[in-house]
PDB file of N, CA and C in Angstrom:
ATOM      1  N   MET T   1      31.613   0.929 -13.901  1.00  0.00           N
ATOM      2  CA  MET T   1      31.714  -0.411 -13.719  1.00  0.00           C
ATOM      3  C   MET T   1      30.293  -0.583 -13.627  1.00  0.00           C
ATOM      4  N   ASN T   2      28.963  -1.103 -15.122  1.00  0.00           N
ATOM      5  CA  ASN T   2      28.237  -1.563 -15.077  1.00  0.00           C
ATOM      6  C   ASN T   2      27.440  -3.942 -14.723  1.00  0.00           C
ATOM      7  N   ILE T   3      26.109  -3.714 -13.887  1.00  0.00           N
ATOM      8  CA  ILE T   3      26.264  -4.816 -13.781  1.00  0.00           C
ATOM      9  C   ILE T   3      25.459  -5.168 -14.903  1.00  0.00           C
ATOM     10  N   HIS T   4      25.131  -6.389 -14.787  1.00  0.00           N
ATOM     11  CA  HIS T   4      23.378  -6.408 -15.663  1.00  0.00           C
ATOM     12  C   HIS T   4      22.137  -7.732 -15.099  1.00  0.00           C
ATOM     13  N   LEU T   5      22.016  -7.839 -14.179  1.00  0.00           N
ATOM     14  CA  LEU T   5      21.683  -9.111 -13.793  1.00  0.00           C
ATOM     15  C   LEU T   5      19.717  -9.291 -14.673  1.00  0.00           C
ATOM     16  N   SER T   6      19.422 -10.451 -14.853  1.00  0.00           N
ATOM     17  CA  SER T   6      18.143 -10.612 -14.781  1.00  0.00           C
ATOM     18  C   SER T   6      17.653 -10.691 -13.932  1.00  0.00           C
ATOM     19  N   LEU T   7      15.659 -10.148 -13.586  1.00  0.00           N
ATOM     20  CA  LEU T   7      15.475 -10.569 -12.473  1.00  0.00           C
ATOM     21  C   LEU T   7      14.672 -12.544 -13.165  1.00  0.00           C
ATOM     22  N   ALA T   8      14.555 -13.367 -14.136  1.00  0.00           N
ATOM     23  CA  ALA T   8      13.856 -13.815 -13.083  1.00  0.00           C
ATOM     24  C   ALA T   8      14.963 -15.634 -13.189  1.00  0.00           C
ATOM     25  N   PRO T   9      15.589 -15.311 -14.006  1.00  0.00           N
ATOM     26  CA  PRO T   9      17.408 -16.468 -12.724  1.00  0.00           C
ATOM     27  C   PRO T   9      17.561 -15.982 -11.060  1.00  0.00           C
ATOM     28  N   LEU T  10      17.567 -15.190 -11.221  1.00  0.00           N
ATOM     29  CA  LEU T  10      16.941 -15.386  -9.426  1.00  0.00           C
ATOM     30  C   LEU T  10      16.135 -15.134  -8.201  1.00  0.00           C
ATOM     31  N   VAL T  11      15.072 -14.815  -8.932  1.00  0.00           N
ATOM     32  CA  VAL T  11      13.459 -15.457  -8.559  1.00  0.00           C
ATOM     33  C   VAL T  11      14.046 -17.455  -8.657  1.00  0.00           C
ATOM     34  N   SER T  12      14.523 -18.112  -9.919  1.00  0.00           N
ATOM     35  CA  SER T  12      14.642 -20.142 -10.082  1.00  0.00           C
ATOM     36  C   SER T  12      15.768 -20.067  -8.776  1.00  0.00           C
ATOM     37  N   LEU T  13      16.428 -19.038  -8.501  1.00  0.00           N
ATOM     38  CA  LEU T  13      17.003 -19.529  -7.272  1.00  0.00           C
ATOM     39  C   LEU T  13      16.736 -19.313  -6.127  1.00  0.00           C
ATOM     40  N   LEU T  14      16.752 -18.871  -5.667  1.00  0.00           N
ATOM     41  CA  LEU T  14      15.332 -18.103  -4.354  1.00  0.00           C
ATOM     42  C   LEU T  14      14.650 -19.107  -4.010  1.00  0.00           C
ATOM     43  N   ALA T  15      14.129 -19.238  -5.497  1.00  0.00           N
ATOM     44  CA  ALA T  15      12.739 -20.647  -5.542  1.00  0.00           C
ATOM     45  C   ALA T  15      13.511 -22.356  -4.916  1.00  0.00           C
ATOM     46  N   GLY T  16      14.363 -22.320  -5.486  1.00  0.00           N
ATOM     47  CA  GLY T  16      14.695 -23.803  -4.998  1.00  0.00           C
ATOM     48  C   GLY T  16      16.370 -23.798  -4.113  1.00  0.00           C
ATOM     49  N   ILE T  17      16.121 -22.335  -3.568  1.00  0.00           N
ATOM     50  CA  ILE T  17      17.093 -23.056  -2.292  1.00  0.00           C
ATOM     51  C   ILE T  17      15.968 -22.726  -1.217  1.00  0.00           C
ATOM     52  N   LEU T  18      15.063 -22.283  -1.306  1.00  0.00           N
ATOM     53  CA  LEU T  18      13.564 -22.103  -0.736  1.00  0.00           C
ATOM     54  C   LEU T  18      13.097 -23.383  -0.247  1.00  0.00           C
ATOM     55  N   ILE T  19      12.605 -23.795  -1.799  1.00  0.00           N
ATOM     56  CA  ILE T  19      12.142 -25.891  -1.614  1.00  0.00           C
ATOM     57  C   ILE T  19      13.137 -26.669  -1.376  1.00  0.00           C
ATOM     58  N   LEU T  20      14.774 -26.785  -0.443  1.00  0.00           N
ATOM     59  CA  LEU T  20      15.671 -27.614  -0.444  1.00  0.00           C
ATOM     60  C   LEU T  20      16.266 -27.017   1.151  1.00  0.00           C
ATOM     61  N   VAL T  21      15.158 -26.213   1.553  1.00  0.00           N
ATOM     62  CA  VAL T  21      15.115 -25.399   3.169  1.00  0.00           C
ATOM     63  C   VAL T  21      14.167 -26.230   3.596  1.00  0.00           C
ATOM     64  N   MET T  22      12.665 -25.738   2.890  1.00  0.00           N
ATOM     65  CA  MET T  22      11.504 -26.061   3.537  1.00  0.00           C
ATOM     66  C   MET T  22      10.357 -26.740   2.222  1.00  0.00           C
ATOM     67  N   PRO T  23      11.890 -28.603   2.151  1.00  0.00           N
ATOM     68  CA  PRO T  23      10.391 -28.875   1.405  1.00  0.00           C
ATOM     69  C   PRO T  23       9.138 -29.191   1.929  1.00  0.00           C
ATOM     70  N   LYS T  24       8.311 -29.250   2.963  1.00  0.00           N
ATOM     71  CA  LYS T  24       6.958 -29.633   3.131  1.00  0.00           C
ATOM     72  C   LYS T  24       6.405 -27.767   1.769  1.00  0.00           C
ATOM     73  N   ALA T  25       6.581 -26.660   2.109  1.00  0.00           N
ATOM     74  CA  ALA T  25       5.811 -25.762   1.914  1.00  0.00           C
ATOM     75  C   ALA T  25       6.727 -25.971  -0.814  1.00  0.00           C
ATOM     76  N   LEU T  26       6.564 -26.378  -1.063  1.00  0.00           N
ATOM     77  CA  LEU T  26       6.349 -27.209  -2.530  1.00  0.00           C
ATOM     78  C   LEU T  26       5.362 -26.112  -3.099  1.00  0.00           C
ATOM     79  N   ASN T  27       4.460 -26.601  -2.986  1.00  0.00           N
ATOM     80  CA  ASN T  27       2.932 -26.462  -3.534  1.00  0.00           C
ATOM     81  C   ASN T  27       3.144 -24.273  -3.333  1.00  0.00           C
ATOM     82  N   LEU T  28       3.270 -24.258  -2.490  1.00  0.00           N
ATOM     83  CA  LEU T  28       3.333 -22.575  -1.771  1.00  0.00           C
ATOM     84  C   LEU T  28       4.185 -22.365  -3.242  1.00  0.00           C
ATOM     85  N   ILE T  29       5.926 -22.538  -2.923  1.00  0.00           N
ATOM     86  CA  ILE T  29       7.018 -22.003  -3.139  1.00  0.00           C
ATOM     87  C   ILE T  29       6.490 -22.123  -5.197  1.00  0.00           C
ATOM     88  N   VAL T  30       5.583 -23.186  -5.660  1.00  0.00           N
ATOM     89  CA  VAL T  30       5.775 -22.974  -6.963  1.00  0.00           C
ATOM     90  C   VAL T  30       4.975 -22.272  -6.930  1.00  0.00           C
ATOM     91  N   ALA T  31       3.888 -21.898  -6.724  1.00  0.00           N
ATOM     92  CA  ALA T  31       1.852 -20.781  -6.918  1.00  0.00           C
ATOM     93  C   ALA T  31       3.261 -19.742  -7.169  1.00  0.00           C
ATOM     94  N   ILE T  32       4.078 -19.755  -6.126  1.00  0.00           N
ATOM     95  CA  ILE T  32       4.690 -18.440  -5.741  1.00  0.00           C
ATOM     96  C   ILE T  32       5.835 -17.329  -7.130  1.00  0.00           C
ATOM     97  N   TYR T  33       6.460 -19.243  -6.743  1.00  0.00           N
ATOM     98  CA  TYR T  33       7.211 -19.148  -8.455  1.00  0.00           C
ATOM     99  C   TYR T  33       6.487 -18.791 -10.049  1.00  0.00           C
ATOM    100  N   LEU T  34       5.669 -18.827 -10.081  1.00  0.00           N
ATOM    101  CA  LEU T  34       5.067 -18.710 -11.333  1.00  0.00           C
ATOM    102  C   LEU T  34       4.574 -17.532 -11.549  1.00  0.00           C
ATOM    103  N   ILE T  35       3.480 -17.249 -10.669  1.00  0.00           N
ATOM    104  CA  ILE T  35       3.189 -16.273 -10.328  1.00  0.00           C
ATOM    105  C   ILE T  35       4.201 -15.061 -10.928  1.00  0.00           C
ATOM    106  N   ALA T  36       5.789 -15.071 -10.493  1.00  0.00           N
ATOM    107  CA  ALA T  36       6.170 -13.920 -10.531  1.00  0.00           C
ATOM    108  C   ALA T  36       7.110 -14.253 -11.507  1.00  0.00           C
ATOM    109  N   ILE T  37       7.228 -15.443 -12.152  1.00  0.00           N
ATOM    110  CA  ILE T  37       7.602 -15.080 -14.172  1.00  0.00           C
ATOM    111  C   ILE T  37       6.382 -15.502 -14.564  1.00  0.00           C
ATOM    112  N   GLY T  38       5.525 -15.387 -13.910  1.00  0.00           N
ATOM    113  CA  GLY T  38       4.286 -14.419 -15.787  1.00  0.00           C
ATOM    114  C   GLY T  38       4.545 -13.205 -15.404  1.00  0.00           C
ATOM    115  N   LEU T  39       5.077 -12.572 -13.521  1.00  0.00           N
ATOM    116  CA  LEU T  39       4.331 -11.013 -13.730  1.00  0.00           C
ATOM    117  C   LEU T  39       5.877 -10.804 -14.774  1.00  0.00           C
ATOM    118  N   ILE T  40       6.766 -11.421 -14.896  1.00  0.00           N
ATOM    119  CA  ILE T  40       7.970 -10.772 -14.810  1.00  0.00           C
ATOM    120  C   ILE T  40       7.507 -10.868 -16.269  1.00  0.00           C
ATOM    121  N   GLY T  41       7.537 -11.618 -17.164  1.00  0.00           N
ATOM    122  CA  GLY T  41       7.603 -11.869 -18.006  1.00  0.00           C
ATOM    123  C   GLY T  41       6.095 -11.067 -18.775  1.00  0.00           C
ATOM    124  N   LEU T  42       5.017 -10.223 -18.482  1.00  0.00           N
ATOM    125  CA  LEU T  42       3.983  -9.798 -19.092  1.00  0.00           C
ATOM    126  C   LEU T  42       4.681  -8.768 -18.830  1.00  0.00           C
ATOM    127  N   PHE T  43       5.443  -8.056 -17.608  1.00  0.00           N
ATOM    128  CA  PHE T  43       6.353  -6.031 -17.314  1.00  0.00           C
ATOM    129  C   PHE T  43       7.277  -6.473 -17.731  1.00  0.00           C
ATOM    130  N   GLY T  44       8.294  -7.149 -18.181  1.00  0.00           N
ATOM    131  CA  GLY T  44       9.300  -6.488 -18.651  1.00  0.00           C
ATOM    132  C   GLY T  44      10.099  -6.770 -17.109  1.00  0.00           C
ATOM    133  N   GLY T  45      11.678  -8.153 -17.365  1.00  0.00           N
ATOM    134  CA  GLY T  45      12.464  -8.451 -15.986  1.00  0.00           C
ATOM    135  C   GLY T  45      13.907  -7.353 -16.949  1.00  0.00           C
ATOM    136  N   SER T  46      13.840  -6.703 -16.510  1.00  0.00           N
ATOM    137  CA  SER T  46      16.099  -6.986 -16.852  1.00  0.00           C
ATOM    138  C   SER T  46      16.069  -5.876 -15.676  1.00  0.00           C
ATOM    139  N   LEU T  47      16.572  -6.250 -14.414  1.00  0.00           N
ATOM    140  CA  LEU T  47      17.551  -5.283 -13.633  1.00  0.00           C
ATOM    141  C   LEU T  47      18.416  -4.760 -13.266  1.00  0.00           C
ATOM    142  N   HIS T  48      19.074  -3.742 -13.362  1.00  0.00           N
ATOM    143  CA  HIS T  48      20.137  -2.828 -14.114  1.00  0.00           C
ATOM    144  C   HIS T  48      20.439  -1.874 -12.884  1.00  0.00           C
ATOM    145  N   LEU T  49      21.712  -2.397 -12.694  1.00  0.00           N
ATOM    146  CA  LEU T  49      21.830  -2.296 -10.948  1.00  0.00           C
ATOM    147  C   LEU T  49      23.577  -1.115 -11.453  1.00  0.00           C
ATOM    148  N   ARG T  50      24.191  -0.227 -11.581  1.00  0.00           N
ATOM    149  CA  ARG T  50      24.711   0.656 -11.621  1.00  0.00           C
ATOM    150  C   ARG T  50      25.893   1.221 -10.657  1.00  0.00           C
TER     151      ARG T  50
END
């Protein structure tokens, strides 16, 4: 059984949860999210779990 997960939606989900839990850290979370999405875009972002 193969499970294929993309990394970008997982990062988005994590960022959304963090914003809900810590709304005062919004600027930091958004900055980290944008950097992570940029790095995923540059280096490819498929995570294959077997």
